[in-house]
JSON list of C-alpha atoms in Angstrom, two decimals:
[
{"chain": "Q", "resi": 538, "resn": "MET", "atom": "CA", "xyz": [-21.81, 8.41, -9.52]},
{"chain": "Q", "resi": 539, "resn": "GLN", "atom": "CA", "xyz": [-22.80, 8.62, -5.88]},
{"chain": "Q", "resi": 540, "resn": "LEU", "atom": "CA", "xyz": [-20.86, 6.74, -3.20]},
{"chain": "Q", "resi": 541, "resn": "VAL", "atom": "CA", "xyz": [-21.59, 6.44, 0.52]},
{"chain": "Q", "resi": 542, "resn": "VAL", "atom": "CA", "xyz": [-18.53, 7.86, 2.30]},
{"chain": "Q", "resi": 543, "resn": "ALA", "atom": "CA", "xyz": [-19.68, 7.90, 5.95]},
{"chain": "Q", "resi": 544, "resn": "ARG", "atom": "CA", "xyz": [-22.53, 7.33, 8.40]},
{"chain": "Q", "resi": 545, "resn": "VAL", "atom": "CA", "xyz": [-23.28, 9.89, 11.10]},
{"chain": "Q", "resi": 546, "resn": "GLY", "atom": "CA", "xyz": [-23.00, 8.53, 14.63]},
{"chain": "Q", "resi": 547, "resn": "ARG", "atom": "CA", "xyz": [-23.92, 10.13, 17.93]},
{"chain": "Q", "resi": 548, "resn": "ALA", "atom": "CA", "xyz": [-23.54, 13.75, 18.89]},
{"chain": "Q", "resi": 549, "resn": "HIS", "atom": "CA", "xyz": [-20.26, 14.78, 20.52]},
{"chain": "Q", "resi": 550, "resn": "GLY", "atom": "CA", "xyz": [-20.45, 17.63, 23.02]},
{"chain": "Q", "resi": 551, "resn": "ILE", "atom": "CA", "xyz": [-22.94, 20.48, 22.91]},
{"chain": "Q", "resi": 552, "resn": "LYS", "atom": "CA", "xyz": [-21.74, 22.52, 19.91]},
{"chain": "Q", "resi": 553, "resn": "GLY", "atom": "CA", "xyz": [-23.09, 20.39, 17.05]},
{"chain": "Q", "resi": 554, "resn": "GLU", "atom": "CA", "xyz": [-20.23, 17.98, 16.40]},
{"chain": "Q", "resi": 555, "resn": "VAL", "atom": "CA", "xyz": [-20.99, 14.38, 15.43]},
{"chain": "Q", "resi": 556, "resn": "THR", "atom": "CA", "xyz": [-18.93, 11.21, 15.30]},
{"chain": "Q", "resi": 557, "resn": "VAL", "atom": "CA", "xyz": [-18.82, 9.53, 11.91]},
{"chain": "Q", "resi": 558, "resn": "GLU", "atom": "CA", "xyz": [-18.23, 5.98, 10.78]},
{"chain": "Q", "resi": 559, "resn": "VAL", "atom": "CA", "xyz": [-15.92, 6.46, 7.80]},
{"chain": "Q", "resi": 560, "resn": "ARG", "atom": "CA", "xyz": [-16.71, 4.33, 4.73]},
{"chain": "Q", "resi": 561, "resn": "THR", "atom": "CA", "xyz": [-14.07, 5.63, 2.35]},
{"chain": "Q", "resi": 562, "resn": "ASP", "atom": "CA", "xyz": [-10.35, 5.04, 1.97]},
{"chain": "Q", "resi": 563, "resn": "GLU", "atom": "CA", "xyz": [-9.90, 8.76, 1.29]},
{"chain": "Q", "resi": 564, "resn": "PRO", "atom": "CA", "xyz": [-11.55, 10.62, 4.20]},
{"chain": "Q", "resi": 565, "resn": "GLU", "atom": "CA", "xyz": [-9.11, 13.54, 3.83]},
{"chain": "Q", "resi": 566, "resn": "LEU", "atom": "CA", "xyz": [-10.49, 14.08, 0.31]},
{"chain": "Q", "resi": 567, "resn": "ARG", "atom": "CA", "xyz": [-14.18, 13.17, 0.70]},
{"chain": "Q", "resi": 568, "resn": "LEU", "atom": "CA", "xyz": [-14.78, 14.55, 4.22]},
{"chain": "Q", "resi": 569, "resn": "ALA", "atom": "CA", "xyz": [-12.74, 17.76, 4.11]},
{"chain": "Q", "resi": 570, "resn": "PRO", "atom": "CA", "xyz": [-14.07, 21.13, 5.28]},
{"chain": "Q", "resi": 571, "resn": "GLY", "atom": "CA", "xyz": [-16.12, 22.70, 2.50]},
{"chain": "Q", "resi": 572, "resn": "ALA", "atom": "CA", "xyz": [-17.26, 19.38, 1.02]},
{"chain": "Q", "resi": 573, "resn": "VAL", "atom": "CA", "xyz": [-20.96, 19.33, 0.18]},
{"chain": "Q", "resi": 574, "resn": "LEU", "atom": "CA", "xyz": [-22.52, 15.90, 0.66]},
{"chain": "Q", "resi": 575, "resn": "ALA", "atom": "CA", "xyz": [-25.90, 14.49, -0.28]},
{"chain": "Q", "resi": 576, "resn": "THR", "atom": "CA", "xyz": [-27.67, 12.49, 2.42]},
{"chain": "Q", "resi": 577, "resn": "ASP", "atom": "CA", "xyz": [-29.87, 9.47, 2.90]},
{"chain": "Q", "resi": 578, "resn": "PRO", "atom": "CA", "xyz": [-32.51, 10.32, 3.94]},
{"chain": "Q", "resi": 579, "resn": "ALA", "atom": "CA", "xyz": [-32.45, 13.17, 1.41]},
{"chain": "Q", "resi": 580, "resn": "SER", "atom": "CA", "xyz": [-34.48, 15.40, 3.76]},
{"chain": "Q", "resi": 581, "resn": "ALA", "atom": "CA", "xyz": [-31.42, 15.74, 6.07]},
{"chain": "Q", "resi": 582, "resn": "GLY", "atom": "CA", "xyz": [-29.24, 17.40, 3.45]},
{"chain": "Q", "resi": 583, "resn": "PRO", "atom": "CA", "xyz": [-27.36, 18.41, 1.57]},
{"chain": "Q", "resi": 584, "resn": "LEU", "atom": "CA", "xyz": [-24.78, 19.00, 4.30]},
{"chain": "Q", "resi": 585, "resn": "THR", "atom": "CA", "xyz": [-21.64, 21.14, 4.04]},
{"chain": "Q", "resi": 586, "resn": "ILE", "atom": "CA", "xyz": [-18.74, 20.17, 6.28]},
{"chain": "Q", "resi": 587, "resn": "GLU", "atom": "CA", "xyz": [-17.63, 23.14, 8.38]},
{"chain": "Q", "resi": 588, "resn": "THR", "atom": "CA", "xyz": [-14.90, 21.49, 10.47]},
{"chain": "Q", "resi": 589, "resn": "GLY", "atom": "CA", "xyz": [-13.35, 18.09, 11.00]},
{"chain": "Q", "resi": 590, "resn": "ARG", "atom": "CA", "xyz": [-10.95, 16.71, 13.56]},
{"chain": "Q", "resi": 591, "resn": "VAL", "atom": "CA", "xyz": [-9.84, 13.41, 15.05]},
{"chain": "Q", "resi": 592, "resn": "HIS", "atom": "CA", "xyz": [-10.55, 12.86, 18.75]},
{"chain": "Q", "resi": 593, "resn": "SER", "atom": "CA", "xyz": [-9.62, 9.59, 20.52]},
{"chain": "Q", "resi": 594, "resn": "GLY", "atom": "CA", "xyz": [-9.29, 7.82, 17.18]},
{"chain": "Q", "resi": 595, "resn": "ARG", "atom": "CA", "xyz": [-12.72, 8.91, 15.89]},
{"chain": "Q", "resi": 596, "resn": "LEU", "atom": "CA", "xyz": [-13.45, 11.47, 13.21]},
{"chain": "Q", "resi": 597, "resn": "LEU", "atom": "CA", "xyz": [-15.64, 14.33, 14.41]},
{"chain": "Q", "resi": 598, "resn": "LEU", "atom": "CA", "xyz": [-17.42, 16.60, 11.93]},
{"chain": "Q", "resi": 599, "resn": "ARG", "atom": "CA", "xyz": [-19.44, 19.77, 12.30]},
{"chain": "Q", "resi": 600, "resn": "PHE", "atom": "CA", "xyz": [-21.83, 20.81, 9.54]},
{"chain": "Q", "resi": 601, "resn": "GLU", "atom": "CA", "xyz": [-22.81, 24.34, 8.57]},
{"chain": "Q", "resi": 602, "resn": "GLY", "atom": "CA", "xyz": [-26.07, 25.31, 10.29]},
{"chain": "Q", "resi": 603, "resn": "VAL", "atom": "CA", "xyz": [-25.81, 22.58, 12.96]},
{"chain": "Q", "resi": 604, "resn": "THR", "atom": "CA", "xyz": [-24.89, 24.48, 16.11]},
{"chain": "Q", "resi": 605, "resn": "ASP", "atom": "CA", "xyz": [-26.12, 22.40, 19.04]},
{"chain": "Q", "resi": 606, "resn": "ARG", "atom": "CA", "xyz": [-26.47, 18.87, 20.37]},
{"chain": "Q", "resi": 607, "resn": "ASN", "atom": "CA", "xyz": [-30.13, 18.57, 19.33]},
{"chain": "Q", "resi": 608, "resn": "GLY", "atom": "CA", "xyz": [-29.30, 19.38, 15.72]},
{"chain": "Q", "resi": 609, "resn": "ALA", "atom": "CA", "xyz": [-26.42, 16.91, 15.79]},
{"chain": "Q", "resi": 610, "resn": "GLU", "atom": "CA", "xyz": [-28.58, 14.15, 17.31]},
{"chain": "Q", "resi": 611, "resn": "ALA", "atom": "CA", "xyz": [-31.19, 14.69, 14.58]},
{"chain": "Q", "resi": 612, "resn": "LEU", "atom": "CA", "xyz": [-28.56, 13.60, 12.01]},
{"chain": "Q", "resi": 613, "resn": "ARG", "atom": "CA", "xyz": [-27.77, 10.28, 13.71]},
{"chain": "Q", "resi": 614, "resn": "ASN", "atom": "CA", "xyz": [-27.61, 7.33, 11.26]},
{"chain": "Q", "resi": 615, "resn": "THR", "atom": "CA", "xyz": [-27.72, 9.64, 8.23]},
{"chain": "Q", "resi": 616, "resn": "LEU", "atom": "CA", "xyz": [-25.59, 8.37, 5.35]},
{"chain": "Q", "resi": 617, "resn": "LEU", "atom": "CA", "xyz": [-23.24, 10.92, 3.76]},
{"chain": "Q", "resi": 618, "resn": "ILE", "atom": "CA", "xyz": [-22.95, 10.57, 0.00]},
{"chain": "Q", "resi": 619, "resn": "ALA", "atom": "CA", "xyz": [-20.27, 12.08, -2.26]},
{"chain": "Q", "resi": 620, "resn": "GLU", "atom": "CA", "xyz": [-20.56, 12.63, -5.99]},
{"chain": "Q", "resi": 621, "resn": "VAL", "atom": "CA", "xyz": [-17.62, 10.86, -7.65]},
{"chain": "Q", "resi": 622, "resn": "ASP", "atom": "CA", "xyz": [-16.63, 10.85, -11.31]},
{"chain": "Q", "resi": 623, "resn": "PRO", "atom": "CA", "xyz": [-16.98, 7.20, -12.48]},
{"chain": "Q", "resi": 624, "resn": "GLU", "atom": "CA", "xyz": [-13.68, 7.54, -14.38]},
{"chain": "Q", "resi": 625, "resn": "GLU", "atom": "CA", "xyz": [-11.80, 8.75, -11.29]},
{"chain": "Q", "resi": 626, "resn": "LEU", "atom": "CA", "xyz": [-9.18, 6.34, -9.98]},
{"chain": "Q", "resi": 627, "resn": "PRO", "atom": "CA", "xyz": [-7.76, 6.07, -6.46]},
{"chain": "Q", "resi": 628, "resn": "GLU", "atom": "CA", "xyz": [-4.31, 7.58, -5.90]},
{"chain": "Q", "resi": 629, "resn": "GLY", "atom": "CA", "xyz": [-2.54, 4.25, -5.31]},
{"chain": "Q", "resi": 630, "resn": "GLU", "atom": "CA", "xyz": [-1.46, 2.16, -8.30]},
{"chain": "Q", "resi": 631, "resn": "ASP", "atom": "CA", "xyz": [-3.08, -1.10, -7.12]},
{"chain": "Q", "resi": 632, "resn": "GLU", "atom": "CA", "xyz": [-6.15, 0.46, -5.47]},
{"chain": "Q", "resi": 633, "resn": "TYR", "atom": "CA", "xyz": [-9.71, 0.30, -6.75]},
{"chain": "Q", "resi": 634, "resn": "TYR", "atom": "CA", "xyz": [-13.10, 1.64, -5.82]},
{"chain": "Q", "resi": 635, "resn": "ASP", "atom": "CA", "xyz": [-15.76, -0.98, -5.11]},
{"chain": "Q", "resi": 636, "resn": "HIS", "atom": "CA", "xyz": [-17.85, 0.15, -8.09]},
{"chain": "Q", "resi": 637, "resn": "GLN", "atom": "CA", "xyz": [-14.90, -0.60, -10.41]},
{"chain": "Q", "resi": 638, "resn": "LEU", "atom": "CA", "xyz": [-14.69, -4.19, -9.18]},
{"chain": "Q", "resi": 639, "resn": "MET", "atom": "CA", "xyz": [-18.39, -5.02, -9.15]},
{"chain": "Q", "resi": 640, "resn": "ASP", "atom": "CA", "xyz": [-19.51, -7.36, -11.97]},
{"chain": "Q", "resi": 641, "resn": "LEU", "atom": "CA", "xyz": [-15.95, -8.21, -13.05]},
{"chain": "Q", "resi": 642, "resn": "ASP", "atom": "CA", "xyz": [-15.61, -11.72, -14.45]},
{"chain": "Q", "resi": 643, "resn": "VAL", "atom": "CA", "xyz": [-13.33, -13.88, -12.31]},
{"chain": "Q", "resi": 644, "resn": "VAL", "atom": "CA", "xyz": [-11.10, -16.33, -14.19]},
{"chain": "Q", "resi": 645, "resn": "THR", "atom": "CA", "xyz": [-8.11, -18.49, -13.35]},
{"chain": "Q", "resi": 646, "resn": "GLU", "atom": "CA", "xyz": [-4.74, -17.86, -15.05]},
{"chain": "Q", "resi": 647, "resn": "ASP", "atom": "CA", "xyz": [-5.53, -20.52, -17.65]},
{"chain": "Q", "resi": 648, "resn": "GLY", "atom": "CA", "xyz": [-8.81, -18.74, -18.53]},
{"chain": "Q", "resi": 649, "resn": "THR", "atom": "CA", "xyz": [-11.20, -21.06, -16.68]},
{"chain": "Q", "resi": 650, "resn": "GLU", "atom": "CA", "xyz": [-14.36, -19.16, -15.73]},
{"chain": "Q", "resi": 651, "resn": "VAL", "atom": "CA", "xyz": [-14.95, -18.99, -11.97]},
{"chain": "Q", "resi": 652, "resn": "GLY", "atom": "CA", "xyz": [-17.85, -16.51, -11.78]},
{"chain": "Q", "resi": 653, "resn": "ARG", "atom": "CA", "xyz": [-18.73, -12.84, -11.37]},
{"chain": "Q", "resi": 654, "resn": "ILE", "atom": "CA", "xyz": [-18.07, -10.45, -8.46]},
{"chain": "Q", "resi": 655, "resn": "THR", "atom": "CA", "xyz": [-21.44, -9.54, -6.92]},
{"chain": "Q", "resi": 656, "resn": "GLU", "atom": "CA", "xyz": [-20.28, -8.01, -3.63]},
{"chain": "Q", "resi": 657, "resn": "ILE", "atom": "CA", "xyz": [-17.16, -6.83, -1.84]},
{"chain": "Q", "resi": 658, "resn": "SER", "atom": "CA", "xyz": [-16.95, -7.44, 1.88]},
{"chain": "Q", "resi": 659, "resn": "HIS", "atom": "CA", "xyz": [-14.58, -5.21, 3.85]},
{"chain": "Q", "resi": 660, "resn": "LEU", "atom": "CA", "xyz": [-13.34, -7.08, 6.91]},
{"chain": "Q", "resi": 661, "resn": "PRO", "atom": "CA", "xyz": [-10.77, -5.81, 9.44]},
{"chain": "Q", "resi": 662, "resn": "SER", "atom": "CA", "xyz": [-8.11, -8.25, 8.25]},
{"chain": "Q", "resi": 663, "resn": "GLN", "atom": "CA", "xyz": [-8.75, -8.19, 4.48]},
{"chain": "Q", "resi": 664, "resn": "ASP", "atom": "CA", "xyz": [-11.31, -7.60, 1.77]},
{"chain": "Q", "resi": 665, "resn": "LEU", "atom": "CA", "xyz": [-13.27, -10.45, 0.19]},
{"chain": "Q", "resi": 666, "resn": "PHE", "atom": "CA", "xyz": [-14.81, -10.79, -3.24]},
{"chain": "Q", "resi": 667, "resn": "ILE", "atom": "CA", "xyz": [-18.19, -12.51, -3.09]},
{"chain": "Q", "resi": 668, "resn": "VAL", "atom": "CA", "xyz": [-18.31, -14.35, -6.40]},
{"chain": "Q", "resi": 669, "resn": "GLU", "atom": "CA", "xyz": [-21.43, -15.89, -7.93]},
{"chain": "Q", "resi": 670, "resn": "ARG", "atom": "CA", "xyz": [-20.57, -19.06, -9.80]},
{"chain": "Q", "resi": 671, "resn": "PRO", "atom": "CA", "xyz": [-22.34, -20.05, -13.04]},
{"chain": "Q", "resi": 672, "resn": "ASP", "atom": "CA", "xyz": [-24.41, -22.63, -11.08]},
{"chain": "Q", "resi": 673, "resn": "GLY", "atom": "CA", "xyz": [-25.71, -19.88, -8.74]},
{"chain": "Q", "resi": 674, "resn": "THR", "atom": "CA", "xyz": [-23.60, -20.80, -5.71]},
{"chain": "Q", "resi": 675, "resn": "GLU", "atom": "CA", "xyz": [-21.32, -18.25, -4.07]},
{"chain": "Q", "resi": 676, "resn": "ILE", "atom": "CA", "xyz": [-17.68, -18.44, -3.04]},
{"chain": "Q", "resi": 677, "resn": "MET", "atom": "CA", "xyz": [-15.51, -15.98, -1.16]},
{"chain": "Q", "resi": 678, "resn": "ILE", "atom": "CA", "xyz": [-12.13, -15.04, -2.58]},
{"chain": "Q", "resi": 679, "resn": "PRO", "atom": "CA", "xyz": [-9.68, -13.06, -0.43]},
{"chain": "Q", "resi": 680, "resn": "PHE", "atom": "CA", "xyz": [-8.60, -9.90, -2.25]},
{"chain": "Q", "resi": 681, "resn": "VAL", "atom": "CA", "xyz": [-4.87, -10.38, -1.63]},
{"chain": "Q", "resi": 682, "resn": "GLU", "atom": "CA", "xyz": [-2.15, -10.21, -4.28]},
{"chain": "Q", "resi": 683, "resn": "GLU", "atom": "CA", "xyz": [-1.10, -13.85, -3.74]},
{"chain": "Q", "resi": 684, "resn": "ILE", "atom": "CA", "xyz": [-4.56, -14.95, -4.98]},
{"chain": "Q", "resi": 685, "resn": "VAL", "atom": "CA", "xyz": [-5.85, -12.05, -7.12]},
{"chain": "Q", "resi": 686, "resn": "THR", "atom": "CA", "xyz": [-2.92, -11.63, -9.50]},
{"chain": "Q", "resi": 687, "resn": "GLU", "atom": "CA", "xyz": [-4.45, -9.17, -11.97]},
{"chain": "Q", "resi": 688, "resn": "ILE", "atom": "CA", "xyz": [-7.31, -6.70, -12.22]},
{"chain": "Q", "resi": 689, "resn": "ASP", "atom": "CA", "xyz": [-7.99, -5.74, -15.84]},
{"chain": "Q", "resi": 690, "resn": "LEU", "atom": "CA", "xyz": [-10.63, -3.01, -15.92]},
{"chain": "Q", "resi": 691, "resn": "GLU", "atom": "CA", "xyz": [-10.55, -2.75, -19.74]},
{"chain": "Q", "resi": 692, "resn": "GLU", "atom": "CA", "xyz": [-11.26, -6.46, -20.15]},
{"chain": "Q", "resi": 693, "resn": "GLN", "atom": "CA", "xyz": [-13.60, -6.39, -17.12]},
{"chain": "Q", "resi": 694, "resn": "ARG", "atom": "CA", "xyz": [-11.94, -9.34, -15.40]},
{"chain": "Q", "resi": 695, "resn": "ALA", "atom": "CA", "xyz": [-10.05, -10.39, -12.30]},
{"chain": "Q", "resi": 696, "resn": "VAL", "atom": "CA", "xyz": [-7.44, -13.12, -12.72]},
{"chain": "Q", "resi": 697, "resn": "ILE", "atom": "CA", "xyz": [-6.84, -15.43, -9.76]},
{"chain": "Q", "resi": 698, "resn": "THR", "atom": "CA", "xyz": [-4.43, -18.21, -8.80]},
{"chain": "Q", "resi": 699, "resn": "PRO", "atom": "CA", "xyz": [-6.50, -20.01, -6.16]},
{"chain": "Q", "resi": 700, "resn": "PRO", "atom": "CA", "xyz": [-4.87, -22.31, -3.61]},
{"chain": "Q", "resi": 701, "resn": "PRO", "atom": "CA", "xyz": [-6.22, -25.87, -3.53]},
{"chain": "Q", "resi": 702, "resn": "GLY", "atom": "CA", "xyz": [-9.69, -26.03, -2.03]},
{"chain": "Q", "resi": 703, "resn": "LEU", "atom": "CA", "xyz": [-10.63, -22.36, -2.57]},
{"chain": "Q", "resi": 704, "resn": "ILE", "atom": "CA", "xyz": [-12.81, -22.88, -5.64]},
{"chain": "Q", "resi": 705, "resn": "ASP", "atom": "CA", "xyz": [-13.02, -26.68, -5.75]},
{"chain": "Q", "resi": 706, "resn": "ASP", "atom": "CA", "xyz": [-13.31, -29.63, -3.38]},
{"chain": "Q", "resi": 707, "resn": "ARG", "atom": "CA", "xyz": [-9.77, -30.92, -3.96]},
{"chain": "Q", "resi": 708, "resn": "ALA", "atom": "CA", "xyz": [-8.07, -29.45, -0.92]},
{"chain": "Q", "resi": 709, "resn": "GLU", "atom": "CA", "xyz": [-4.67, -30.83, -0.05]},
{"chain": "Q", "resi": 710, "resn": "ILE", "atom": "CA", "xyz": [-4.66, -31.81, 3.59]},
{"chain": "Q", "resi": 711, "resn": "ALA", "atom": "CA", "xyz": [-1.30, -31.75, 5.29]},
{"chain": "Q", "resi": 712, "resn": "SER", "atom": "CA", "xyz": [-0.78, -34.10, 8.23]},
{"chain": "Q", "resi": 713, "resn": "SER", "atom": "CA", "xyz": [1.84, -34.07, 10.92]},
{"chain": "Q", "resi": 714, "resn": "ARG", "atom": "CA", "xyz": [1.42, -37.81, 11.52]},
{"chain": "Q", "resi": 715, "resn": "GLU", "atom": "CA", "xyz": [4.02, -40.29, 10.42]},
{"chain": "Q", "resi": 716, "resn": "PRO", "atom": "CA", "xyz": [3.22, -41.97, 7.11]},
{"chain": "Q", "resi": 717, "resn": "ALA", "atom": "CA", "xyz": [1.50, -45.33, 7.55]},
{"chain": "Q", "resi": 718, "resn": "ASP", "atom": "CA", "xyz": [2.96, -48.52, 6.12]},
{"chain": "Q", "resi": 719, "resn": "GLU", "atom": "CA", "xyz": [0.87, -50.87, 3.96]},
{"chain": "Q", "resi": 720, "resn": "SER", "atom": "CA", "xyz": [-0.71, -52.52, 7.02]},
{"chain": "Q", "resi": 721, "resn": "GLY", "atom": "CA", "xyz": [-2.01, -49.16, 8.28]},
{"chain": "Q", "resi": 722, "resn": "ALA", "atom": "CA", "xyz": [0.40, -49.05, 11.22]},
{"chain": "Q", "resi": 723, "resn": "PRO", "atom": "CA", "xyz": [2.66, -46.04, 11.70]},
{"chain": "Q", "resi": 724, "resn": "GLY", "atom": "CA", "xyz": [5.82, -46.43, 9.65]},
{"chain": "Q", "resi": 725, "resn": "ASP", "atom": "CA", "xyz": [9.14, -47.62, 11.08]},
{"chain": "Q", "resi": 726, "resn": "GLU", "atom": "CA", "xyz": [12.00, -45.62, 9.74]},
{"chain": "Q", "resi": 727, "resn": "SER", "atom": "CA", "xyz": [14.78, -48.08, 10.68]}
]
């Protein structure tokens, strides 16, 4: 299975290095020197990573055969694609690759069908499951352990315990106002 692991950015310096926008949780594995990556567009590759280093918080790569700024600039916006065994699992116990989560059925703890994961959105603060409901509408479910309590790859399902209002219209609204008495006036606690 092929997975996009990075996108080439602008050239860095005059010796063929490029900045890359990393799109993998395992850059030390997927973007290591010696790795051979397919590309999109295919005409740009395959590319073999010669060196890699971090500079000012950005990953810089140099590819074999790319020795100057012009060659590096020609690769700008190229997607770098790694071949990954579909059965391979991430190193962490509760970590998953996007392709493992796609199309999982989403159900509540009592077995109520919520929908199917159609997309995973990676935001700076957290990841979101985009779930298509049986009626065709979409909802977003934060991929946090308080809400997504179980991922069962064998059963192809994600079990959730949604807070009120996440998957239905019955949100509980908390108010800091004093409770009203029967006449509608603020209550008197004396």
